[in-house]
Coordinates of C-alpha atoms in Angstrom, one line a residue:
M3 CA 25.9 -122.7 4.5
P4 CA 26.6 -125.9 6.3
K5 CA 24.8 -129.0 5.1
V6 CA 21.9 -130.0 7.1
S7 CA 19.9 -133.2 7.4
R8 CA 16.1 -133.6 7.8
R9 CA 14.6 -131.8 10.8
A10 CA 17.5 -129.4 10.9
V11 CA 20.1 -131.7 12.5
L12 CA 23.3 -129.9 11.8
A13 CA 26.5 -131.8 11.2
L14 CA 29.4 -130.4 13.2
S15 CA 33.1 -130.7 12.6
A16 CA 35.5 -133.1 14.2
A17 CA 38.7 -131.3 15.0
A18 CA 41.7 -131.2 17.2
P19 CA 40.8 -130.5 20.9
L20 CA 40.4 -126.8 21.6
T21 CA 40.3 -124.9 24.9
L22 CA 37.0 -125.9 26.7
P23 CA 35.0 -123.9 29.1
A24 CA 34.1 -125.5 32.4
I25 CA 30.8 -127.4 32.0
A26 CA 28.8 -128.0 35.1
R27 CA 28.2 -131.7 35.7
A28 CA 25.1 -133.0 37.5
A29 CA 25.2 -130.9 40.7
G30 CA 21.9 -132.2 42.2
P31 CA 18.8 -134.2 41.6
A32 CA 17.3 -131.8 39.0
D33 CA 20.5 -131.8 36.9
A34 CA 20.7 -135.6 37.0
K35 CA 17.1 -136.0 36.0
F36 CA 17.4 -133.5 33.2
E37 CA 20.6 -135.0 31.8
A38 CA 18.9 -138.4 31.8
L39 CA 15.9 -136.9 30.0
A40 CA 18.2 -135.2 27.4
K41 CA 20.2 -138.4 26.9
G42 CA 17.0 -140.4 26.4
W43 CA 15.7 -137.9 23.9
V44 CA 18.9 -137.9 21.8
D45 CA 18.9 -141.7 21.8
A46 CA 15.3 -142.0 20.8
N47 CA 15.4 -139.2 18.3
L48 CA 18.4 -140.8 16.5
R49 CA 16.7 -144.2 16.5
L50 CA 13.7 -142.6 14.8
N51 CA 16.0 -140.8 12.3
P52 CA 18.7 -143.4 11.4
V53 CA 19.9 -141.4 8.3
G54 CA 20.4 -138.3 10.5
A55 CA 22.0 -140.5 13.1
T56 CA 24.7 -141.6 10.5
Q57 CA 25.2 -137.9 9.7
V58 CA 25.9 -136.9 13.3
G59 CA 28.2 -139.9 13.8
D60 CA 26.0 -142.4 15.6
H61 CA 26.5 -145.6 13.6
R62 CA 24.3 -148.0 15.4
F63 CA 21.6 -147.6 12.8
D64 CA 23.6 -147.5 9.6
D65 CA 21.7 -150.4 8.0
Q66 CA 18.3 -148.8 8.6
I67 CA 16.3 -146.0 7.0
D68 CA 13.7 -143.6 8.3
D69 CA 10.1 -144.5 8.5
M70 CA 8.4 -141.3 7.2
G71 CA 5.0 -142.7 7.1
P72 CA 2.1 -142.6 9.6
T73 CA 3.8 -145.0 12.1
G74 CA 7.1 -143.1 12.1
R75 CA 5.4 -139.7 12.4
A76 CA 3.3 -141.0 15.3
A77 CA 6.4 -142.2 17.1
I78 CA 8.1 -138.7 16.7
I79 CA 4.9 -137.0 18.0
K80 CA 4.8 -139.4 21.0
L81 CA 8.4 -138.7 21.8
A82 CA 8.0 -134.9 21.5
T83 CA 4.8 -134.9 23.6
E84 CA 6.3 -137.0 26.4
T85 CA 9.5 -134.9 26.4
L86 CA 7.6 -131.6 26.5
A87 CA 5.6 -132.8 29.5
A88 CA 8.8 -133.9 31.3
L89 CA 10.5 -130.5 30.5
Q90 CA 7.5 -128.6 31.9
A91 CA 7.8 -130.6 35.1
T92 CA 11.6 -129.8 35.4
P93 CA 12.5 -127.0 37.9
R94 CA 14.6 -124.9 35.6
A95 CA 16.0 -122.7 38.4
E96 CA 17.5 -125.7 40.0
L97 CA 19.5 -126.7 36.9
S98 CA 23.1 -125.7 36.2
R99 CA 23.5 -122.8 33.8
A100 CA 24.6 -125.1 31.1
N101 CA 21.6 -127.4 31.6
Q102 CA 19.2 -124.4 31.6
V103 CA 20.4 -123.6 28.1
D104 CA 20.1 -127.1 27.0
A105 CA 16.6 -127.4 28.4
A106 CA 15.5 -124.3 26.5
I107 CA 17.0 -125.6 23.3
L108 CA 15.3 -129.0 23.7
E109 CA 12.0 -127.4 24.4
N110 CA 12.2 -125.3 21.3
Q111 CA 13.0 -128.5 19.3
V112 CA 10.2 -130.7 20.5
R113 CA 7.7 -127.9 20.1
S114 CA 9.0 -127.5 16.5
D115 CA 8.7 -131.3 15.9
L116 CA 5.1 -131.2 17.0
W117 CA 4.2 -128.2 14.9
T118 CA 6.1 -129.4 11.8
L119 CA 4.3 -132.8 11.7
Q120 CA 0.9 -131.6 12.9
A121 CA 0.6 -128.2 11.2
L122 CA 3.2 -127.8 8.4
Q123 CA 3.0 -131.4 7.2
P124 CA 5.9 -131.3 4.7
Y125 CA 5.7 -135.0 4.1
A126 CA 2.5 -134.4 2.1
W127 CA 3.7 -131.5 -0.1
D128 CA 7.5 -131.3 -0.1
P129 CA 9.1 -134.1 -2.1
L130 CA 12.6 -132.7 -1.3
T131 CA 12.3 -133.9 2.3
W132 CA 11.9 -137.4 0.9
N133 CA 14.8 -137.0 -1.5
A134 CA 17.0 -135.7 1.3
V135 CA 16.5 -138.9 3.3
A136 CA 16.9 -141.1 0.2
G137 CA 20.2 -139.5 -0.9
G138 CA 21.5 -139.0 2.6
A139 CA 20.9 -142.7 3.4
L140 CA 23.7 -143.6 0.8
Y141 CA 25.8 -140.5 0.7
N142 CA 26.4 -140.4 4.5
L143 CA 27.8 -143.9 4.3
T144 CA 30.3 -143.2 1.6
A145 CA 31.4 -139.6 2.2
R146 CA 33.8 -140.4 5.0
E147 CA 35.9 -143.4 6.2
F148 CA 34.4 -143.6 9.7
A149 CA 34.5 -147.4 9.4
P150 CA 36.3 -150.0 7.2
L151 CA 34.9 -150.0 3.6
D152 CA 33.4 -153.5 3.8
V153 CA 31.4 -152.5 6.9
R154 CA 30.1 -149.3 5.3
L155 CA 29.2 -151.2 2.0
R156 CA 27.3 -153.8 3.9
S157 CA 25.3 -151.0 5.5
A158 CA 24.8 -149.4 2.1
T159 CA 23.6 -152.8 0.8
A160 CA 21.0 -152.9 3.5
R161 CA 19.8 -149.4 2.8
M162 CA 19.6 -149.9 -0.9
Q163 CA 17.4 -152.9 -0.1
K164 CA 15.1 -150.6 1.9
L165 CA 15.2 -147.6 -0.5
P166 CA 12.5 -148.9 -2.8
A167 CA 10.0 -149.0 0.1
L168 CA 10.9 -145.4 1.1
L169 CA 10.3 -144.2 -2.5
A170 CA 7.0 -146.1 -2.6
Q171 CA 6.1 -144.5 0.7
A172 CA 6.8 -141.1 -0.8
R173 CA 4.4 -141.8 -3.7
Q174 CA 1.8 -142.8 -1.2
E175 CA 2.2 -139.9 1.1
L176 CA 2.8 -137.0 -1.3
V177 CA -0.4 -135.3 -2.5
P178 CA 0.3 -133.9 -6.0
A179 CA -2.3 -131.2 -5.7
R180 CA -0.5 -129.9 -2.6
V181 CA 3.0 -130.0 -4.1
P182 CA 4.3 -126.7 -5.5
K183 CA 5.4 -127.0 -9.1
I184 CA 8.9 -125.7 -8.3
H185 CA 9.4 -128.5 -5.7
A186 CA 8.2 -131.1 -8.2
D187 CA 10.5 -129.7 -11.0
T188 CA 13.5 -129.6 -8.6
V189 CA 13.1 -133.2 -7.2
V190 CA 12.9 -134.5 -10.8
G191 CA 16.6 -133.5 -11.3
Q192 CA 17.7 -134.5 -7.8
N193 CA 16.2 -138.0 -8.0
K194 CA 18.2 -138.7 -11.2
G195 CA 21.3 -137.9 -9.1
L196 CA 20.6 -141.0 -6.9
H197 CA 21.9 -143.1 -9.8
S198 CA 25.4 -141.7 -9.4
L199 CA 25.4 -142.6 -5.7
V200 CA 24.4 -146.2 -6.4
D201 CA 27.0 -146.4 -9.2
G202 CA 29.7 -145.2 -6.8
I203 CA 28.8 -147.8 -4.3
V204 CA 28.8 -150.6 -6.9
A205 CA 32.3 -149.5 -8.0
D206 CA 33.6 -149.7 -4.5
G207 CA 31.9 -153.1 -4.2
A208 CA 34.6 -154.6 -6.3
K209 CA 36.8 -154.7 -3.2
L210 CA 34.3 -156.9 -1.3
A211 CA 34.3 -160.7 -0.8
P212 CA 32.3 -162.4 -3.5
A213 CA 29.2 -163.2 -1.4
D214 CA 29.0 -159.6 -0.1
R215 CA 29.6 -158.2 -3.6
A216 CA 26.8 -160.3 -5.1
R217 CA 24.4 -159.1 -2.4
L218 CA 25.4 -155.5 -3.0
E219 CA 25.1 -155.7 -6.8
A220 CA 21.6 -157.3 -6.5
A221 CA 20.5 -154.6 -4.1
A222 CA 21.9 -151.9 -6.4
K223 CA 20.0 -153.4 -9.4
T224 CA 16.8 -153.4 -7.4
C225 CA 17.5 -149.9 -6.1
K226 CA 18.2 -148.4 -9.5
A227 CA 15.0 -150.0 -10.8
A228 CA 13.1 -148.3 -8.0
I229 CA 14.7 -145.0 -8.7
D230 CA 13.7 -145.3 -12.3
E231 CA 10.1 -146.2 -11.3
H232 CA 10.0 -143.2 -9.0
Q233 CA 11.4 -141.0 -11.7
T234 CA 8.6 -142.1 -14.0
W235 CA 6.0 -141.2 -11.3
L236 CA 7.7 -137.9 -10.7
E237 CA 7.6 -137.0 -14.4
T238 CA 4.1 -138.4 -15.3
V239 CA 2.1 -137.9 -12.1
L240 CA 3.8 -135.5 -9.7
V241 CA 4.9 -132.8 -12.1
P242 CA 1.6 -132.6 -14.1
G243 CA -0.4 -132.7 -10.9
A244 CA 1.6 -130.3 -8.9
K245 CA -0.8 -127.5 -8.1
G246 CA 0.3 -126.5 -4.6
E247 CA 1.2 -123.0 -3.3
F248 CA 4.8 -122.5 -2.5
R249 CA 4.1 -119.5 -0.3
L250 CA 3.5 -120.4 3.3
G251 CA 1.4 -117.4 4.3
A252 CA 1.8 -115.3 7.4
A253 CA 0.6 -117.8 10.1
L254 CA 2.7 -120.7 9.0
Y255 CA 5.7 -118.6 8.1
D256 CA 5.8 -116.8 11.5
A257 CA 5.5 -120.0 13.4
K258 CA 8.3 -121.6 11.4
L259 CA 10.5 -118.5 11.7
A260 CA 10.1 -118.5 15.5
F261 CA 11.3 -122.1 15.8
A262 CA 14.1 -121.7 13.2
L263 CA 15.5 -118.5 14.8
N264 CA 14.8 -119.1 18.5
S265 CA 15.4 -115.4 18.8
P266 CA 13.3 -112.5 20.2
L267 CA 13.4 -110.7 16.8
S268 CA 10.0 -110.6 15.0
R269 CA 9.4 -110.6 11.2
A270 CA 8.7 -106.9 11.3
E271 CA 11.9 -106.1 13.3
I272 CA 13.9 -108.2 10.9
K273 CA 12.5 -106.3 7.9
A274 CA 13.2 -102.9 9.5
R275 CA 16.8 -103.8 10.5
A276 CA 17.6 -105.4 7.1
L277 CA 16.3 -102.3 5.2
A278 CA 18.3 -100.0 7.4
E279 CA 21.4 -102.1 7.0
M280 CA 21.1 -102.2 3.3
T281 CA 20.9 -98.4 3.2
S282 CA 24.0 -98.1 5.3
L283 CA 26.0 -100.7 3.2
R284 CA 25.1 -99.0 -0.1
A285 CA 26.2 -95.6 1.3
T286 CA 29.6 -97.1 2.2
M287 CA 29.9 -98.9 -1.1
Y288 CA 29.3 -95.5 -2.9
D289 CA 32.1 -93.8 -0.9
I290 CA 34.5 -96.6 -1.8
S291 CA 33.4 -96.6 -5.4
A292 CA 33.8 -92.8 -5.7
R293 CA 37.4 -92.9 -4.4
F294 CA 38.2 -95.9 -6.6
L295 CA 36.8 -94.4 -9.8
A296 CA 38.5 -91.0 -9.3
G297 CA 40.5 -90.3 -12.5
K298 CA 39.3 -93.5 -14.3
P299 CA 38.5 -92.8 -17.9
G300 CA 34.8 -93.0 -18.6
A301 CA 33.9 -93.1 -15.0
P302 CA 30.4 -91.9 -14.1
P303 CA 30.0 -88.7 -11.9
T304 CA 30.4 -89.2 -8.2
P305 CA 29.1 -86.1 -6.5
A306 CA 29.2 -85.7 -2.7
R307 CA 25.4 -85.9 -2.6
P308 CA 24.5 -88.3 -5.3
T309 CA 21.0 -89.1 -6.6
D310 CA 19.8 -92.7 -6.3
A311 CA 20.7 -93.2 -10.0
Q312 CA 24.2 -91.7 -9.6
R313 CA 24.9 -93.9 -6.6
Q314 CA 23.7 -97.0 -8.5
A315 CA 25.8 -96.2 -11.5
A316 CA 29.0 -95.5 -9.6
I317 CA 28.8 -98.7 -7.6
E318 CA 28.0 -100.8 -10.7
A319 CA 30.9 -99.2 -12.5
A320 CA 33.4 -100.0 -9.8
L321 CA 32.1 -103.5 -9.4
E322 CA 32.8 -104.1 -13.1
Y323 CA 36.5 -104.0 -12.3
A324 CA 36.0 -106.8 -9.8
Y325 CA 33.9 -108.8 -12.2
A326 CA 36.8 -108.8 -14.7
Q327 CA 38.8 -110.9 -12.3
K328 CA 37.2 -114.3 -12.6
P329 CA 38.4 -117.9 -12.7
A330 CA 37.9 -120.1 -15.7
R331 CA 34.6 -122.0 -16.0
D332 CA 36.3 -125.3 -15.0
K333 CA 38.7 -123.9 -12.4
L334 CA 36.3 -123.1 -9.4
V335 CA 37.8 -125.8 -7.2
E336 CA 41.4 -124.7 -7.9
A337 CA 40.4 -121.1 -7.1
A338 CA 38.8 -122.1 -3.8
E339 CA 41.9 -124.1 -2.8
A340 CA 44.1 -121.1 -3.3
T341 CA 41.9 -118.8 -1.4
L342 CA 41.7 -121.3 1.5
V343 CA 45.5 -121.3 1.9
E344 CA 45.5 -117.5 1.8
A345 CA 42.7 -117.0 4.3
T346 CA 44.1 -119.6 6.8
A347 CA 47.6 -117.9 6.8
F348 CA 46.0 -114.5 7.5
V349 CA 43.9 -115.8 10.4
R350 CA 47.0 -117.4 12.0
A351 CA 49.2 -114.4 11.4
R352 CA 46.7 -112.0 12.9
N353 CA 46.0 -114.3 15.9
I354 CA 42.3 -113.8 15.3
V355 CA 41.1 -117.1 16.8
T356 CA 42.4 -120.5 17.6
V357 CA 42.7 -122.4 14.3
P358 CA 41.9 -126.2 14.3
K359 CA 44.6 -128.5 12.9
D360 CA 42.5 -130.7 10.8
P361 CA 42.6 -129.9 7.1
V362 CA 39.6 -129.0 4.9
K363 CA 39.2 -130.7 1.5
I364 CA 37.5 -129.0 -1.4
G365 CA 35.2 -130.8 -3.7
L366 CA 32.0 -130.7 -5.8
V367 CA 28.5 -130.8 -4.5
P368 CA 27.0 -134.2 -5.1
E369 CA 24.5 -134.3 -8.0
F370 CA 21.5 -135.3 -5.8
Q371 CA 22.0 -132.1 -3.7
R372 CA 22.4 -129.6 -6.5
G373 CA 19.9 -126.9 -7.3
V374 CA 19.6 -125.2 -3.9
A375 CA 22.9 -123.6 -2.7
V376 CA 26.1 -122.7 -4.5
A377 CA 28.5 -123.9 -1.8
Y378 CA 28.3 -125.3 1.7
C379 CA 30.5 -126.7 4.5
D380 CA 30.1 -130.5 4.7
A381 CA 31.5 -131.3 8.2
P382 CA 31.4 -134.7 9.9
G383 CA 29.0 -135.3 12.7
P384 CA 29.9 -134.4 16.3
L385 CA 30.2 -138.1 17.2
D386 CA 32.6 -138.9 14.3
K387 CA 36.0 -138.1 15.6
G388 CA 38.9 -137.3 13.3
Q389 CA 36.9 -137.3 10.1
Q390 CA 37.4 -135.1 7.0
T391 CA 35.6 -131.7 6.6
Y392 CA 34.7 -130.8 3.0
Y393 CA 34.1 -127.4 1.5
K394 CA 31.7 -128.2 -1.4
I395 CA 31.1 -126.1 -4.5
S396 CA 28.4 -126.6 -7.1
P397 CA 29.9 -126.8 -10.6
I398 CA 28.6 -124.8 -13.5
P399 CA 26.0 -127.0 -15.2
D400 CA 27.2 -128.4 -18.6
D401 CA 24.0 -127.2 -20.3
W402 CA 24.5 -123.6 -19.3
T403 CA 25.3 -121.3 -22.2
A404 CA 28.5 -119.2 -22.2
A405 CA 26.4 -116.2 -21.2
Q406 CA 24.9 -118.0 -18.3
A407 CA 28.3 -119.2 -17.1
D408 CA 29.7 -115.7 -17.5
S409 CA 26.9 -114.3 -15.3
F410 CA 27.7 -116.9 -12.7
L411 CA 31.5 -116.1 -12.8
R412 CA 30.9 -112.4 -12.6
E413 CA 29.0 -113.1 -9.3
Y414 CA 31.6 -115.6 -8.1
N415 CA 34.6 -113.7 -9.4
S416 CA 38.0 -114.2 -7.9
L417 CA 37.3 -111.8 -5.0
G418 CA 33.8 -113.3 -4.6
I419 CA 35.4 -116.8 -4.2
Q420 CA 37.6 -115.3 -1.4
E421 CA 34.4 -114.2 0.4
V422 CA 32.8 -117.6 -0.1
T423 CA 35.9 -119.3 1.3
V424 CA 35.9 -117.1 4.3
H425 CA 32.3 -117.8 5.0
E426 CA 32.3 -121.6 4.4
A427 CA 35.7 -122.4 5.8
M428 CA 38.2 -120.0 7.3
P429 CA 37.4 -118.5 9.7
G430 CA 33.7 -119.3 9.0
H431 CA 31.8 -122.5 9.2
Y432 CA 34.7 -125.0 9.3
L433 CA 36.4 -123.1 12.1
Q434 CA 33.3 -122.4 14.2
L435 CA 32.0 -126.0 13.9
A436 CA 35.4 -127.3 14.9
H437 CA 35.2 -125.3 18.1
A438 CA 31.6 -126.3 18.6
N439 CA 32.4 -130.0 18.3
A440 CA 34.8 -129.7 21.3
Y441 CA 31.9 -128.8 23.6
P442 CA 30.8 -131.9 25.5
S443 CA 27.0 -131.6 25.3
V444 CA 25.8 -134.0 22.7
L445 CA 22.3 -132.5 22.9
R446 CA 23.6 -129.1 22.1
A447 CA 25.7 -130.5 19.2
V448 CA 22.7 -132.2 17.6
L449 CA 20.5 -129.2 18.1
S450 CA 22.9 -126.5 17.0
S451 CA 21.4 -123.1 16.2
G452 CA 21.2 -122.2 12.5
P453 CA 21.4 -118.4 13.2
F454 CA 24.5 -118.9 15.4
V455 CA 26.3 -120.9 12.8
E456 CA 25.3 -118.8 9.8
G457 CA 25.6 -115.6 11.7
W458 CA 29.2 -116.4 12.7
A459 CA 30.2 -117.1 9.1
C460 CA 28.8 -113.7 8.1
Y461 CA 30.4 -112.0 11.1
A462 CA 33.7 -113.7 10.2
Q463 CA 33.6 -112.0 6.8
D464 CA 33.4 -108.6 8.6
V465 CA 36.4 -109.6 10.8
M466 CA 38.6 -110.4 7.8
A467 CA 37.7 -107.2 6.0
D468 CA 38.2 -105.1 9.2
E469 CA 41.5 -106.7 9.9
G470 CA 42.9 -105.8 6.5
Y471 CA 42.6 -109.0 4.5
L472 CA 43.9 -108.6 1.0
D473 CA 45.6 -105.4 2.0
R474 CA 42.2 -103.6 2.1
D475 CA 41.9 -103.8 -1.7
P476 CA 39.0 -101.5 -2.5
L477 CA 37.6 -104.0 -4.9
Y478 CA 37.7 -106.7 -2.3
L479 CA 35.9 -104.4 0.1
L480 CA 33.3 -103.7 -2.5
V481 CA 32.7 -107.4 -3.1
H482 CA 32.7 -108.0 0.7
L483 CA 30.0 -105.3 1.2
K484 CA 28.0 -106.6 -1.8
L485 CA 27.9 -110.1 -0.2
Q486 CA 26.7 -108.5 3.1
L487 CA 24.0 -106.8 1.1
R488 CA 23.1 -110.3 0.0
V489 CA 22.6 -111.2 3.7
C490 CA 20.1 -108.4 4.0
A491 CA 18.4 -109.3 0.8
N492 CA 18.1 -112.9 1.9
A493 CA 16.1 -111.9 5.0
L494 CA 13.9 -109.5 3.0
L495 CA 13.3 -112.0 0.2
D496 CA 12.3 -114.8 2.4
Q497 CA 9.4 -113.0 4.1
A498 CA 8.5 -111.2 0.9
V499 CA 8.1 -114.5 -0.9
H500 CA 6.1 -116.3 1.8
V501 CA 4.1 -113.5 3.3
D502 CA 4.1 -110.5 1.0
N503 CA 3.4 -112.3 -2.3
I504 CA 6.4 -110.7 -4.1
S505 CA 6.5 -111.4 -7.8
R506 CA 9.6 -112.9 -9.5
D507 CA 10.2 -109.6 -11.3
E508 CA 10.1 -107.7 -8.0
A509 CA 12.3 -110.2 -6.3
M510 CA 14.8 -110.0 -9.2
K511 CA 14.9 -106.2 -8.9
L512 CA 15.6 -106.5 -5.1
M513 CA 18.5 -108.8 -5.8
T514 CA 20.0 -107.4 -9.0
V515 CA 19.5 -103.7 -8.4
Q516 CA 19.4 -103.1 -4.7
A517 CA 21.9 -105.9 -3.9
F518 CA 23.9 -105.8 -7.2
Q519 CA 23.6 -109.6 -7.8
Q520 CA 24.1 -111.1 -11.2
E521 CA 21.2 -112.7 -13.0
R522 CA 22.2 -116.3 -12.5
E523 CA 22.8 -115.8 -8.7
A524 CA 19.4 -114.0 -8.3
A525 CA 17.6 -116.6 -10.4
G526 CA 19.0 -119.3 -8.3
K527 CA 18.1 -117.5 -5.1
W528 CA 14.5 -117.0 -6.3
V529 CA 14.3 -120.8 -6.7
R530 CA 15.8 -121.4 -3.3
A531 CA 13.4 -118.9 -1.6
Q532 CA 10.5 -120.9 -3.1
L533 CA 12.0 -124.2 -2.0
S534 CA 12.9 -123.2 1.6
Q535 CA 11.3 -121.2 4.3
A536 CA 12.8 -119.4 7.3
Q537 CA 16.4 -120.5 6.5
L538 CA 17.5 -117.5 4.5
P539 CA 16.9 -115.0 7.4
T540 CA 19.2 -117.1 9.7
Y541 CA 22.2 -115.3 8.1
F542 CA 21.0 -111.8 8.9
V543 CA 19.6 -112.5 12.3
G544 CA 22.7 -114.4 13.4
W545 CA 24.9 -111.7 11.9
E546 CA 23.1 -109.0 13.9
E547 CA 23.3 -111.1 17.1
H548 CA 27.1 -111.7 16.7
K549 CA 27.8 -108.0 16.0
A550 CA 25.8 -107.1 19.2
L551 CA 27.7 -109.7 21.3
R552 CA 31.1 -108.4 20.0
K553 CA 30.1 -104.8 21.0
Q554 CA 29.0 -106.1 24.4
A555 CA 32.3 -107.8 25.0
E556 CA 34.3 -104.6 24.0
A557 CA 32.3 -102.5 26.4
K558 CA 32.5 -105.0 29.2
W559 CA 36.2 -105.9 28.9
S560 CA 37.5 -102.6 27.7
K561 CA 41.3 -102.6 27.5
S562 CA 41.4 -106.3 28.2
F563 CA 39.4 -107.1 25.1
T564 CA 41.3 -109.0 22.3
L565 CA 39.8 -110.7 19.3
K566 CA 41.3 -114.0 20.2
R567 CA 40.0 -113.9 23.8
Y568 CA 36.5 -112.9 22.6
H569 CA 36.3 -115.3 19.6
D570 CA 37.6 -118.3 21.6
G571 CA 35.2 -117.5 24.4
I572 CA 32.0 -117.0 22.3
L573 CA 32.8 -120.2 20.3
S574 CA 33.5 -122.3 23.4
F575 CA 29.8 -123.1 24.2
G576 CA 29.0 -125.1 21.1
S577 CA 26.4 -123.6 18.8
P578 CA 23.5 -122.4 21.0
P579 CA 21.3 -119.5 20.1
A580 CA 23.4 -116.4 20.4
R581 CA 21.7 -114.9 23.4
F582 CA 22.5 -118.0 25.4
A583 CA 26.2 -117.9 24.3
G584 CA 26.3 -114.3 25.5
Q585 CA 24.7 -115.0 28.8
L586 CA 27.1 -117.8 29.4
L587 CA 30.2 -115.8 28.4
F588 CA 29.2 -112.7 30.4
D589 CA 27.8 -114.7 33.4
L590 CA 24.3 -113.3 33.0
P591 CA 21.0 -115.0 34.0
I592 CA 19.8 -117.5 31.4
A593 CA 16.6 -116.3 29.9

């Protein structure tokens, strides 16, 4: 998954220029008026979200920090209300096709902003939203060399001076009785990680002039004291008082899901499709397992018409051979590096899609971000040109037992790491975001679609398997299908948690039995499903949409269809909701 900032502002990759589609410029008064509206919204939105602005590459506000209190929220509501009114007065039919798409995307965003602050109110019950701003305020300044070190450190000094006020604001706005215990427990660990960010900045401060270094060190001392004060409050007030419900309930969940997906698919349709896909994937996995196990000593029976128990036993037995191939506990980064080289060479050799020239660097997830996802693509913002893309991996915690580490490595075995690399980097997130960053609409870059981005990465895994990656190794295919089962389970788990009141035991059975996940992976996903809402289904919905678009292209282009033509084409419009990308690619009405 790509790393996201508050309010779902996705960071996109800076890469070598790729082939661009024609983008209609302002062709008439309606286009000119809309483009001014869009530009004005982007500018105002980034001013109100300076930490997010740094992430997307607008560095005018690098010395500022978000106001998440009543005044800041009122400003966001005012901007969204005025923008929505202006959009409703815009004659959509008079806009260029590109601007019709951008207008629809912007309307979904401002409606989401209004609903989030007025109905969902995460500022009052989700401490992780506050931590994301606090950590991002510093991390976004140090992760990349977008400006000279002394410039970035002066900005970091200013933000460290402001961080105590943000943390005090969090203590004032959060209502412990509304905070779910899982959120409180998670933020306790993440807040401690802020110390490492400050320490890293202080270490770099040795390169500053004496006066600047003195200011930085003073700000760091005050900032660390504020982090410690906040840690005490988290442990003595928030955690004991956390009595909130982590389940959203149907009304809030359905509303958030609609905004997050911006797709015609309903919750019920997603559930039906995910269940059907799981059944199909498990049947294919059984067929592969039966062939692989043939003649193996001690193999379970694999009849042509297996019972549920026989199917389960055969797939589990075959997967054990894959689990045996795993990296050492402290060699995850090295394993990922090797797979990245291999995957990149395969994509180039098969001419699957245009490959960007910029390299990807592999590293560890920062401490303040751990506890939610195992890996993500950390790409520079669309306004930061020529900056590094990182493929981040969470290390195995030092306090895990050997059994817990082994469970993790069984899930992320050597073939599993191959799949994660395909998803996060090549030809998944890194490649797709590099193409997206070449599209000239800043609005579309800032408001990229989660389902399009995540769905592409899942679809990219299918492409690699279909094209014969790793010589169609049956164990690799099994692991690939198992990870696609995870995509289905993600979608089912999310709504089951927030609407259907699934228990932990039921959730673990869905993941460990139906989707063959290891205990550590499933336990982590159970936590993630409680901490997030409507993000886990983006993988499945986007995957379904990308598969449908591919079939549409094959039918429409027939003998002139090639993977490279289709992939370069569908990736050339940025990261809009998939239906819009298809309408643009196939020259259909925008709807």
